């Protein structure tokens, strides 16, 4: 009998591998984000489209530059950078000057990600790092809101969008006056509630006919995207649920005690960036804990802190800082909530 | 009892669901293969001391005849798998790596190979200790890499009384179907073996645990034991690693074996259905283990099947019989989750080997993509049946903190099931890291003791 000519291939067990890879996960997050982006463009017009393109391209470029400088193999193909770009744009006001958006994107990738050593090593969500930077650097521009569904939104850009680099964007109140069809104030629901005790009706919040950041529009589309990812196990459903639960835990008692001063829990959930933050940002795998208990604690912490900042802090929106803080303490949470080893009584 | 009543709904936490590929062989009856011209019989196919040869080169042996005796309690004898002549006693390659002392047996091609050596027992007369001794004399070893002598497991520590025997019919490794076939084809031997085990351990209650992808076997055995109040059949969820002792005990009895302890700590002894079937088959005749059922499967095999293979058959011979063609392959001894791929085909089939999986060049399913940094997705944490934190362990391994892995993150409770590596989207070879870390820790401990 002739000898078999088999070249053997040595590998270590397990010899089977589930075919879910990092790029696949990230790509699916992008898919889930696209409807949010599309609706935002629909609501706010061309300015948001440019904003999305600007941040995404700047992020890609910065990442590419970083890989070149650090002499690392290109990490563009893992798609995570696209998520950062899109998310960043969605947290900015629709008429945010493009040059500032580019700065935000550069900081997001450079400071929020590359500095730590790239994907997997970053401590915080890069998009939020970028956003926090411009919040501090450009306090006026970052709080200049435009109403959605302006009639001319597909023909004309919001005047601030094309501000020349290093220039102060023009005042747009006059422009909004001229554009608007109804008595729209241009203030966000959160500001209205905080300073004028005006509660925006829930359907407007759910469907997104409100002023706010580009991605704060439709809670419905965000939730659908989240459900898609959760069904594919590419999003830890416990995190958004915990964030929302945390928000309700603080908001509900206050509202029960003094409904005139404090917003109702549904308003809290559906206004501002809470939904976007809960579904797409707090759940960022890299910056959230891995332990089962840690995930709940982390989510609750973010939800509670968001509402506390909103109601008692000087800012109208607190979700960004809440998530950044949650990211910062997530290694600590992971450490303190090590799973109970099978068969042991204590952890 | 209706089959649906067998479902307990009980299972262990976490685990993974790899595609099982059992459809390739589950319907194929066990078939005997021809004898290889030469058999390689390592004196040590088990954990513990190697056996001492009874025969010299040149001597003729009869099929079934003892050719090596156990050296002490943690050791087992060896029997001639075929009638033939001992060619030599020499160092031969083994699947585990180092060369081991082996008897080479030239098989008489003209011989009818009817089993001649017999030493019948009157089963009813045997005491518990005599059963255990008979199991040792049969040369039985458990499955898996460790291949622990079966009779040693039959003597649990006196301070840990056993109240339940679990027959492990999970066969949770993908591709493998030999236990499934044994349950279908030899239920009488299995039940016989289980009864002997109950007597040897002095235990009333026995439970046969079977995954719900083998309902035909569960139904058959259920009918078989319907008049026997001491034996129950329990169907458990199909999930990897359901067949790991600790997981199965949890699923069947809802008891958790504490870290670092044996199943007897919670009053349980677990035996594989293959082992029990062998006991039921061999003990009445006082015969030894000279052959075993091996599932040969995988996309590199033209004739996958469940083959009755003489111990000592060279892997190469077996592969040729199963129709493996010349090409680049990965040859895995055991199942694909915990088995070991081998570099050379001149190693023999041993008593503890349950399967051989031959895979063509990596399919997408087995492809190891490039390794990326951990993205802390937590998939591995959700997969680990021991509820460890493989993500953290992996990070510590990269920073070479092996002591920290052991002291703070329970490295030693990892039984290398591979679930974490299986799910990791970053393709981090976590299990491999853990094996290395464990062996470094062992080395360090040994040097510290010197
Ligand atoms: S599965 Fe891999 S990437 Fe995910 S947390 Fe575990 S080690 Fe990290
Ligand atoms: S190989 Fe170890 S760490 Fe990984 S899942 Fe299995 S028991 Fe857990």
Tab-separated table of N, CA and C and ligand atoms in Angstrom, chain B residues 383-386 388 390 393 413-420 431 434, ligand 2:
chain	number	residue	atom	x	y	z
B	383	UNK	N	-19.541	32.939	27.424
B	383	UNK	CA	-19.386	31.571	26.925
B	383	UNK	C	-18.789	30.640	27.967
B	384	UNK	N	-17.998	31.175	28.867
B	384	UNK	CA	-17.216	30.304	29.752
B	384	UNK	C	-18.112	29.539	30.724
B	385	UNK	N	-18.126	28.208	30.623
B	385	UNK	CA	-18.984	27.421	31.505
B	385	UNK	C	-18.517	27.464	32.959
B	386	UNK	N	-17.256	27.788	33.179
B	386	UNK	CA	-16.760	27.891	34.551
B	386	UNK	C	-16.977	29.295	35.106
B	388	UNK	N	-15.546	32.026	34.344
B	388	UNK	CA	-14.326	32.809	34.535
B	388	UNK	C	-14.432	34.071	33.677
B	390	UNK	N	-12.405	35.192	30.781
B	390	UNK	CA	-11.308	34.933	29.842
B	390	UNK	C	-10.722	36.208	29.256
B	393	UNK	N	-8.253	37.331	31.757
B	393	UNK	CA	-7.147	36.363	31.758
B	393	UNK	C	-6.268	36.562	30.528
B	413	UNK	N	-9.040	26.919	37.365
B	413	UNK	CA	-10.375	26.349	37.198
B	413	UNK	C	-10.756	26.214	35.730
B	414	UNK	N	-9.929	26.750	34.871
B	414	UNK	CA	-10.181	26.610	33.434
B	414	UNK	C	-9.866	25.185	33.032
B	415	UNK	N	-10.825	24.511	32.384
B	415	UNK	CA	-10.513	23.139	31.971
B	415	UNK	C	-10.293	23.044	30.465
B	416	UNK	N	-9.993	24.169	29.862
B	416	UNK	CA	-9.548	24.220	28.474
B	416	UNK	C	-10.582	23.701	27.494
B	417	UNK	N	-11.844	24.053	27.756
B	417	UNK	CA	-12.907	23.575	26.875
B	417	UNK	C	-12.902	24.291	25.535
B	418	UNK	N	-12.315	25.480	25.496
B	418	UNK	CA	-12.195	26.165	24.216
B	418	UNK	C	-13.375	27.043	23.836
B	419	UNK	N	-14.384	27.127	24.693
B	419	UNK	CA	-15.559	27.945	24.344
B	419	UNK	C	-15.182	29.398	24.120
B	420	UNK	N	-14.264	29.910	24.934
B	420	UNK	CA	-13.902	31.320	24.824
B	420	UNK	C	-13.215	31.607	23.493
B	431	UNK	N	-7.416	29.972	24.810
B	431	UNK	CA	-7.094	28.702	25.464
B	431	UNK	C	-5.606	28.417	25.389
B	434	UNK	N	-3.872	30.209	27.930
B	434	UNK	CA	-4.091	29.674	29.268
B	434	UNK	C	-3.259	28.405	29.485
C	2	LIG	S1	-11.235	27.334	27.982
C	2	LIG	FE1	-11.226	27.869	30.162
C	2	LIG	S2	-11.590	30.061	30.209
C	2	LIG	FE2	-12.130	29.363	28.153
C	2	LIG	S3	-14.319	28.980	28.260
C	2	LIG	FE3	-13.331	27.021	28.725
C	2	LIG	S4	-13.113	26.983	30.953
C	2	LIG	FE4	-13.572	29.098	30.374
